[in-house]
PDB file of C-alpha atoms in Angstrom:
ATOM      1  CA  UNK A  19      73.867-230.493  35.935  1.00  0.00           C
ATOM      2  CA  UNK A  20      71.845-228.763  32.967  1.00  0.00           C
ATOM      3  CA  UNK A  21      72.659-225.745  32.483  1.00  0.00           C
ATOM      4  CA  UNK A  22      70.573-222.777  29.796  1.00  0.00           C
ATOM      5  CA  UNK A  23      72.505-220.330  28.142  1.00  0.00           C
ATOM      6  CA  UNK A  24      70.752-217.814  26.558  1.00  0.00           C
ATOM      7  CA  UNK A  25      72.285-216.023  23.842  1.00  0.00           C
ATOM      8  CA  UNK A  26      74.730-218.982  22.935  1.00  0.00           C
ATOM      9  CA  UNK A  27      74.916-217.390  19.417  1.00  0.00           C
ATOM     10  CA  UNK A  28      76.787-214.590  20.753  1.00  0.00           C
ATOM     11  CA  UNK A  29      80.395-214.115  21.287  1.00  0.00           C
ATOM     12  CA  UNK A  30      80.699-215.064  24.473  1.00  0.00           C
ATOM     13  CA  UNK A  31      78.028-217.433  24.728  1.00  0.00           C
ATOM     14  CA  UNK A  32      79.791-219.490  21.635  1.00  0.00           C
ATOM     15  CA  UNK A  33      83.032-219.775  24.145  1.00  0.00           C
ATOM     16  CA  UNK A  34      80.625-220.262  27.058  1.00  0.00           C
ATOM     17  CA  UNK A  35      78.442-223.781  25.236  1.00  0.00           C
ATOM     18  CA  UNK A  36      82.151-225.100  24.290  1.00  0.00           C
ATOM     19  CA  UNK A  37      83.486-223.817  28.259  1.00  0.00           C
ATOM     20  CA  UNK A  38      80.390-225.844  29.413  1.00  0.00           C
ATOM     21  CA  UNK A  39      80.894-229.021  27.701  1.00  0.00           C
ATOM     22  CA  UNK A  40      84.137-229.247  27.864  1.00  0.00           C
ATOM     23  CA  UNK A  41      83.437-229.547  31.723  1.00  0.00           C
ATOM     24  CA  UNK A  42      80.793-232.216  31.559  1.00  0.00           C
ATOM     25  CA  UNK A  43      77.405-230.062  32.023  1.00  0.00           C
ATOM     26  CA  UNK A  44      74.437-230.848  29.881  1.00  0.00           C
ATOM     27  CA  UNK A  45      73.828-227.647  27.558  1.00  0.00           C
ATOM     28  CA  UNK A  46      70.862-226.301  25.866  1.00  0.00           C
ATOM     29  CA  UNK A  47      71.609-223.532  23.816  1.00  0.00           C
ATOM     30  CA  UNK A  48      69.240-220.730  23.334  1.00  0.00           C
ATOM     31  CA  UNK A  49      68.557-219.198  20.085  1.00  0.00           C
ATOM     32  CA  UNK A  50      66.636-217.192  17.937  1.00  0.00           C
ATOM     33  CA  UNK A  51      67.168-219.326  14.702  1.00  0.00           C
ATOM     34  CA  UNK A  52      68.834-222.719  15.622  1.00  0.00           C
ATOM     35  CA  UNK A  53      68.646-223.772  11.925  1.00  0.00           C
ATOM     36  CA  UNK A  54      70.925-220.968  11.199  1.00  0.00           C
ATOM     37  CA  UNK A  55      72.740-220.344  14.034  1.00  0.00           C
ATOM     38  CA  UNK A  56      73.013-222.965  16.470  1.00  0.00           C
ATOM     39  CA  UNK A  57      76.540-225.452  15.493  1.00  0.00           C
ATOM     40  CA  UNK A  58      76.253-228.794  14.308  1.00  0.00           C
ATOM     41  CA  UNK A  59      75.080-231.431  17.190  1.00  0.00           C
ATOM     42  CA  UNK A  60      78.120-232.913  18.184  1.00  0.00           C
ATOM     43  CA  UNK A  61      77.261-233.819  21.756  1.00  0.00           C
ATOM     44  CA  UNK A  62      75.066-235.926  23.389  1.00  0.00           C
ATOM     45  CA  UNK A  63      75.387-233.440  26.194  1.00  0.00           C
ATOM     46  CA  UNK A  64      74.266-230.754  24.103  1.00  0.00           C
ATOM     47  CA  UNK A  65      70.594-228.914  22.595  1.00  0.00           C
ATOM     48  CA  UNK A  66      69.533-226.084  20.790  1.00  0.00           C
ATOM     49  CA  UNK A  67      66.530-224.836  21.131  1.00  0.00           C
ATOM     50  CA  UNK A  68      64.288-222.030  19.750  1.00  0.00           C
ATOM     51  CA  UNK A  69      64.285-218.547  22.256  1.00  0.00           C
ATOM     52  CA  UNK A  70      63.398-215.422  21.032  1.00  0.00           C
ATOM     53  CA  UNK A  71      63.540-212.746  24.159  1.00  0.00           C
ATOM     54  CA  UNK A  72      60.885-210.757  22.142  1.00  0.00           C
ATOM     55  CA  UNK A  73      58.121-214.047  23.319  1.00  0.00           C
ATOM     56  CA  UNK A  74      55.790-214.075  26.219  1.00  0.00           C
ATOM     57  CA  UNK A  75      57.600-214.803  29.361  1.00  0.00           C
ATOM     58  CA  UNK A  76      55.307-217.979  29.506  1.00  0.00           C
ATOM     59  CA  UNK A  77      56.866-219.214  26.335  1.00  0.00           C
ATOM     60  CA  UNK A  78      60.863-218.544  27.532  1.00  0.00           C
ATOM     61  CA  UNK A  79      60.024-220.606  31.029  1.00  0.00           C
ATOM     62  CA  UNK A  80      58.485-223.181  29.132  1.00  0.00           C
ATOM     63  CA  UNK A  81      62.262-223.657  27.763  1.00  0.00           C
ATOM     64  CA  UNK A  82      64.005-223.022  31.101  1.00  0.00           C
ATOM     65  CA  UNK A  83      61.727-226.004  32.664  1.00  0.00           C
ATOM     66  CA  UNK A  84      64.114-228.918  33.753  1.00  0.00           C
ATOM     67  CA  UNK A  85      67.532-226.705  34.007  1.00  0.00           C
ATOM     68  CA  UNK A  86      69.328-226.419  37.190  1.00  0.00           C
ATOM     69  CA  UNK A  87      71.064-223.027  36.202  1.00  0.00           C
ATOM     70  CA  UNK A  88      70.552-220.126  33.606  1.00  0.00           C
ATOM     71  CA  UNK A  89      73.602-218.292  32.145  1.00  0.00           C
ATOM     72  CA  UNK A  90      72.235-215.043  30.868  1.00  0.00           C
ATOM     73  CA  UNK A  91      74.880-213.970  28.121  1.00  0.00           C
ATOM     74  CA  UNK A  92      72.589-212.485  25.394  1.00  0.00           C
ATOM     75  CA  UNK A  93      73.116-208.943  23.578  1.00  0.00           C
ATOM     76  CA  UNK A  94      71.599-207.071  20.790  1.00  0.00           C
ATOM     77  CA  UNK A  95      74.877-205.141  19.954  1.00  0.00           C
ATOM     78  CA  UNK A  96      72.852-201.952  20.083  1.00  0.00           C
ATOM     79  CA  UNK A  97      70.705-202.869  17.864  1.00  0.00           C
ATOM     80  CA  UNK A  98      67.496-203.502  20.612  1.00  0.00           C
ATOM     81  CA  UNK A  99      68.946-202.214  24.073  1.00  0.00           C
ATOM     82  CA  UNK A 100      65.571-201.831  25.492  1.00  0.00           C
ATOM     83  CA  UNK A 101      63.674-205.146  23.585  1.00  0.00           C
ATOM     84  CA  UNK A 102      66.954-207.698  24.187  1.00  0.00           C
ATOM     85  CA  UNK A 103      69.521-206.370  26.438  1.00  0.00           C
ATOM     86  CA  UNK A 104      67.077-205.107  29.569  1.00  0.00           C
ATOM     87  CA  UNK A 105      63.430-206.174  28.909  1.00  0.00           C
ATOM     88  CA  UNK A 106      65.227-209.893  27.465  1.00  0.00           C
ATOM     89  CA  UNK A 107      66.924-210.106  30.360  1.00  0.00           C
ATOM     90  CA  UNK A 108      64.061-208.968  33.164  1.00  0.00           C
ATOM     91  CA  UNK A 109      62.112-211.197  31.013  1.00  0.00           C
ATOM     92  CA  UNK A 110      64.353-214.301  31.362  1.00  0.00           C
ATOM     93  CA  UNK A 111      64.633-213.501  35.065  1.00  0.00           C
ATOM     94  CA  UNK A 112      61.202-213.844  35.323  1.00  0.00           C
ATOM     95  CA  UNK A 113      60.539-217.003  32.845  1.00  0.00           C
ATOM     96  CA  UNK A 114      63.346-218.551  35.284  1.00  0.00           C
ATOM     97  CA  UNK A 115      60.949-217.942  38.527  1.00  0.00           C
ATOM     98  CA  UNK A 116      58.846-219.347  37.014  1.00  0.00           C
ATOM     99  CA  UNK A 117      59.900-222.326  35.951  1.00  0.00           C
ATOM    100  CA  UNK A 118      61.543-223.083  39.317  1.00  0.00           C
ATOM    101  CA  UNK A 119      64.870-222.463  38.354  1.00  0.00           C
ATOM    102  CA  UNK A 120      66.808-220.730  40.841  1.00  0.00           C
ATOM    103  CA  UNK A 121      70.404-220.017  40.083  1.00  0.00           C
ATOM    104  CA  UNK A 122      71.009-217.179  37.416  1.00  0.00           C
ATOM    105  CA  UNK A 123      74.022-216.157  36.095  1.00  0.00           C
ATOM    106  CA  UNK A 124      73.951-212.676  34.382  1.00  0.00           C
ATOM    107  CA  UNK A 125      76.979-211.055  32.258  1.00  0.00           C
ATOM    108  CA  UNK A 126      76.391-207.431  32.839  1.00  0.00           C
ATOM    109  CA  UNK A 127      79.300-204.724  32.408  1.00  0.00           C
ATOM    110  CA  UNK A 128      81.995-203.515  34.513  1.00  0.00           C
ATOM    111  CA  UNK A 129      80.619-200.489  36.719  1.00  0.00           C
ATOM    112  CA  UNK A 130      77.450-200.922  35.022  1.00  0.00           C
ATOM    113  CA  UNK A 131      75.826-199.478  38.776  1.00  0.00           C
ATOM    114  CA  UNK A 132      77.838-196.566  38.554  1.00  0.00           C
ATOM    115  CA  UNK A 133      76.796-193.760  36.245  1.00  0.00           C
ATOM    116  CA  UNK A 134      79.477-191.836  37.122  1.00  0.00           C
ATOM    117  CA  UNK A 135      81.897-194.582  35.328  1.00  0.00           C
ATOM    118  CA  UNK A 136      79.365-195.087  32.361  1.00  0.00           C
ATOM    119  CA  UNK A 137      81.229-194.355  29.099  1.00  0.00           C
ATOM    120  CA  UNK A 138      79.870-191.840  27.037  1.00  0.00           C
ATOM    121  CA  UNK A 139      79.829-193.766  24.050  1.00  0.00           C
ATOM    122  CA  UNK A 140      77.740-196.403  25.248  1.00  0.00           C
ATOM    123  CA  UNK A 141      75.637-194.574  27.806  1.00  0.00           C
ATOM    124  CA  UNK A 142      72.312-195.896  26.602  1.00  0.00           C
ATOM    125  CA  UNK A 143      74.174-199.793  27.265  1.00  0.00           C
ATOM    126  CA  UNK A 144      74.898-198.939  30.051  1.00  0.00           C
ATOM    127  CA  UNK A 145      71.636-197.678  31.056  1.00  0.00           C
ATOM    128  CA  UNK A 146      70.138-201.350  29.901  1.00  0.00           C
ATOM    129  CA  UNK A 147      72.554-203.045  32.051  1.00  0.00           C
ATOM    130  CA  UNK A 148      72.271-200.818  35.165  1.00  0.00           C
ATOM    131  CA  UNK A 149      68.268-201.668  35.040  1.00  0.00           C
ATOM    132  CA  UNK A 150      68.523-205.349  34.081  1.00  0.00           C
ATOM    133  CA  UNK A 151      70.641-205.804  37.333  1.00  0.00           C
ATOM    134  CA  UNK A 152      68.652-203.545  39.659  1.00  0.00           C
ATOM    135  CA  UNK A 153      65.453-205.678  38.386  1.00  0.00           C
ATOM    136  CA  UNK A 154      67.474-209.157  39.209  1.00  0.00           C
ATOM    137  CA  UNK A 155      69.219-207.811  42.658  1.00  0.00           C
ATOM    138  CA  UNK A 156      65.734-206.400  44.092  1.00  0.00           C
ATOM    139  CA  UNK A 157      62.628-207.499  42.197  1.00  0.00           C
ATOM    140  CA  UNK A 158      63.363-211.470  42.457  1.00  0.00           C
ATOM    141  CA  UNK A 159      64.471-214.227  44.573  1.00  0.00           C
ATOM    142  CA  UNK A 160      66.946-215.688  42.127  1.00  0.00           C
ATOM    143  CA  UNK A 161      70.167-217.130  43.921  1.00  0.00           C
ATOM    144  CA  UNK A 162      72.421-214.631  41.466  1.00  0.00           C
ATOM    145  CA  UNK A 163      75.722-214.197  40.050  1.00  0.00           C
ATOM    146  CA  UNK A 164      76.252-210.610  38.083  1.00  0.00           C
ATOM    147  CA  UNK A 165      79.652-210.785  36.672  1.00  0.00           C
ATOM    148  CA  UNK A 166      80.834-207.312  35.525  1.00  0.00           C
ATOM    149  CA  UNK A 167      84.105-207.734  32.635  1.00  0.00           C
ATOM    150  CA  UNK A 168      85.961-205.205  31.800  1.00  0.00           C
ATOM    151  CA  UNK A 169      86.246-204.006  28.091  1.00  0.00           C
ATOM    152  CA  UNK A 170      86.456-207.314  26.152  1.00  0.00           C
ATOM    153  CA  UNK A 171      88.882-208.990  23.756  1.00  0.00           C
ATOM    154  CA  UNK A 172      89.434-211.451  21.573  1.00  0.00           C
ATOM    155  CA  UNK A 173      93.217-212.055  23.144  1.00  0.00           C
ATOM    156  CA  UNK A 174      94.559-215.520  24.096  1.00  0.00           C
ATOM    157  CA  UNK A 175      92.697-216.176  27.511  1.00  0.00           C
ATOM    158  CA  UNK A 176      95.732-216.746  30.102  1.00  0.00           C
ATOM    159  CA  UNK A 177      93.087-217.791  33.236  1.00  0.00           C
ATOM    160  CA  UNK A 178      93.755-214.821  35.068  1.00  0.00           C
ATOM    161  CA  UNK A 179      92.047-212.208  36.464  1.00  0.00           C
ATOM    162  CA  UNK A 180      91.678-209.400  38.798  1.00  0.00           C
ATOM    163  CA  UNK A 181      88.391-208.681  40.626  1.00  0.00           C
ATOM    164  CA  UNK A 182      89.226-205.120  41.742  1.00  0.00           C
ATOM    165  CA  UNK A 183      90.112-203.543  38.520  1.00  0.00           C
ATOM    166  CA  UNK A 184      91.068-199.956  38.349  1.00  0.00           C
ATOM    167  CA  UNK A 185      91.244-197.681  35.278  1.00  0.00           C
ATOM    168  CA  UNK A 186      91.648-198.803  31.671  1.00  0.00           C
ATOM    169  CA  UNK A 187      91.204-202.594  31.698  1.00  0.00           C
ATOM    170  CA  UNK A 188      91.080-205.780  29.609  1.00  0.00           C
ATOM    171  CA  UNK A 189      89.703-209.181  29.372  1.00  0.00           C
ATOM    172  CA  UNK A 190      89.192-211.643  27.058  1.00  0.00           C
ATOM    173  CA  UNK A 191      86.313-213.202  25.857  1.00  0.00           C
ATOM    174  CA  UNK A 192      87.205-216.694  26.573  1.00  0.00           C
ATOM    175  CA  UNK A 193      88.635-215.452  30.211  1.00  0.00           C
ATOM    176  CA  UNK A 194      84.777-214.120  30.759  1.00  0.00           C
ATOM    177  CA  UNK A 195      82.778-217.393  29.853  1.00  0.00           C
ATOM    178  CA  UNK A 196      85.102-219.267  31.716  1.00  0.00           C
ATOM    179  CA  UNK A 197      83.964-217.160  34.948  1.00  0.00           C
ATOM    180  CA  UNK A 198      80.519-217.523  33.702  1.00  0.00           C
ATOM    181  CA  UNK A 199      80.785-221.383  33.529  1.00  0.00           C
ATOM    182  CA  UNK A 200      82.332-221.628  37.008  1.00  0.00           C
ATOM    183  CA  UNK A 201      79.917-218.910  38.618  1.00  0.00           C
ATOM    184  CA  UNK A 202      77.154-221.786  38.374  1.00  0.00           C
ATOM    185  CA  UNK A 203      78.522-223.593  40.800  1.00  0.00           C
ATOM    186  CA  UNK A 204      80.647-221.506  42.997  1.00  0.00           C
ATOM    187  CA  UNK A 205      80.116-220.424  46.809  1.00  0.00           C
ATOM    188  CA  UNK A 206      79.086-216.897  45.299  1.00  0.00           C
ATOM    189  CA  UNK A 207      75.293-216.182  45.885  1.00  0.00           C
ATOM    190  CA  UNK A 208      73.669-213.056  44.986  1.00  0.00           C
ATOM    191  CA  UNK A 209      76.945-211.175  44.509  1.00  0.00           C
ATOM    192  CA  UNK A 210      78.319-209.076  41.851  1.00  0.00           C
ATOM    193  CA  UNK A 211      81.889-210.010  40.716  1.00  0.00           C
ATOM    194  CA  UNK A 212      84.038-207.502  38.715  1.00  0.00           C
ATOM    195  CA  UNK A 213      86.695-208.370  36.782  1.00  0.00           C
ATOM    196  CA  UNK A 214      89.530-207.892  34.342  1.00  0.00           C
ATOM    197  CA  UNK A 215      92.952-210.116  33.112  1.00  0.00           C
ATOM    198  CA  UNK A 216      94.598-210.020  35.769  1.00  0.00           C
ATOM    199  CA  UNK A 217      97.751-211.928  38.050  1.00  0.00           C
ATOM    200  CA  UNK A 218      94.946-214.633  39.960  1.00  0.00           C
ATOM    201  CA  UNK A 219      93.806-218.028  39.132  1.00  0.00           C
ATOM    202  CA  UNK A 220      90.406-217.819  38.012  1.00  0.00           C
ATOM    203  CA  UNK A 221      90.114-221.190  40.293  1.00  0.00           C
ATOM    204  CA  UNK A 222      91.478-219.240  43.042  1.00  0.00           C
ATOM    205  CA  UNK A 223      88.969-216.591  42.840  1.00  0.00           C
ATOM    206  CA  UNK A 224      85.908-218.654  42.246  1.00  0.00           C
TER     207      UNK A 224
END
């Protein structure tokens, strides 16, 4: 199975490529500048390819042609909520459609539906997210996965989780890409999964 992750330089989509591998999919690793950031090749299984979420959509499914899933783990860390973090991700959504590739995986944010439970100090993020998953729940056809963390961590992963989490929460980084890996091919379809460290197998859940 070849799976696309788009924003594999990021923190979770680092720990999502080596999740990946490590379980036998072929990779290609988006990125804006794979001279500089992509990591040396040392995979058969694995590619890193140019994609800049500012391009045409024409030019992003040109790169999604041939993949059987697309992990969408990008973020601008503030820096271009609206450019990267919603219109990158609607735009990905529909480079996807159109290059016939219908399983999505998204990373959004715990609650991220819910302006009520939008933190003030990252109201306009949330805002991004909240749109990016309206657009992928009711504007396409994508067989979807939105997976919702709670506030992440660099901790040990332990492979547990929660996917009912109440109040302050936690999860690690690694925890979260290993969802994301085994959201591709799990019985979930078009469902939103929320989740935090928790006391249950991630196998058990997914």
């Amino acid at each position: 199975m070849k799976i696309f992750v788009v924003g594999a330089n990021g923190q979770v989509g680092r720990l999502l490529v080596e999740t990946l591998l490590d379980n036998d999919y072929q990779v290609t690793g988006g990125y804006r500048d794979p001279a500089q950031q992509a990591p040396e090749a040392g995979s058969q299984a694995f590619a890193a390819v140019h994609f800049d979420l500012t391009a045409p959509v024409a030019e992003l499914a040109a790169a999604l042609a041939g993949h059987d899933a697309v992990i969408f783990a990008a973020g601008s860390q503030g820096k271009a909520l609206l450019s990267v973090d919603l219109d990158g991700a609607v735009k990905t959504q529909l480079a996807a459609e159109q290059a016939g590739v219908t399983r999505f995986i998204q990373l959004s944010s715990l609650n991220a539906e819910s302006r009520a439970n939008w933190p003030a100090s990252l109201h306009d993020y949330y805002i991004a997210k909240f749109y990016a998953d309206e657009w992928l729940k009711t504007r396409t056809q994508l067989d979807y996965v939105i997976v919702q963390p709670a506030a992440l961590t660099n901790d040990e992963a332990n492979g547990m989780i929660t996917i009912e989490p109440a109040g302050t929460a936690t999860i690690t980084r690694q925890d979260v890409a290993s969802v994301l890996a085994r959201a591709v091919e799990s019985d979930c379809h078009r469902e939103t999964i929320k989740l935090a460290n928790g006391a249950v197998p991630i196998a058990q859940v997914l």
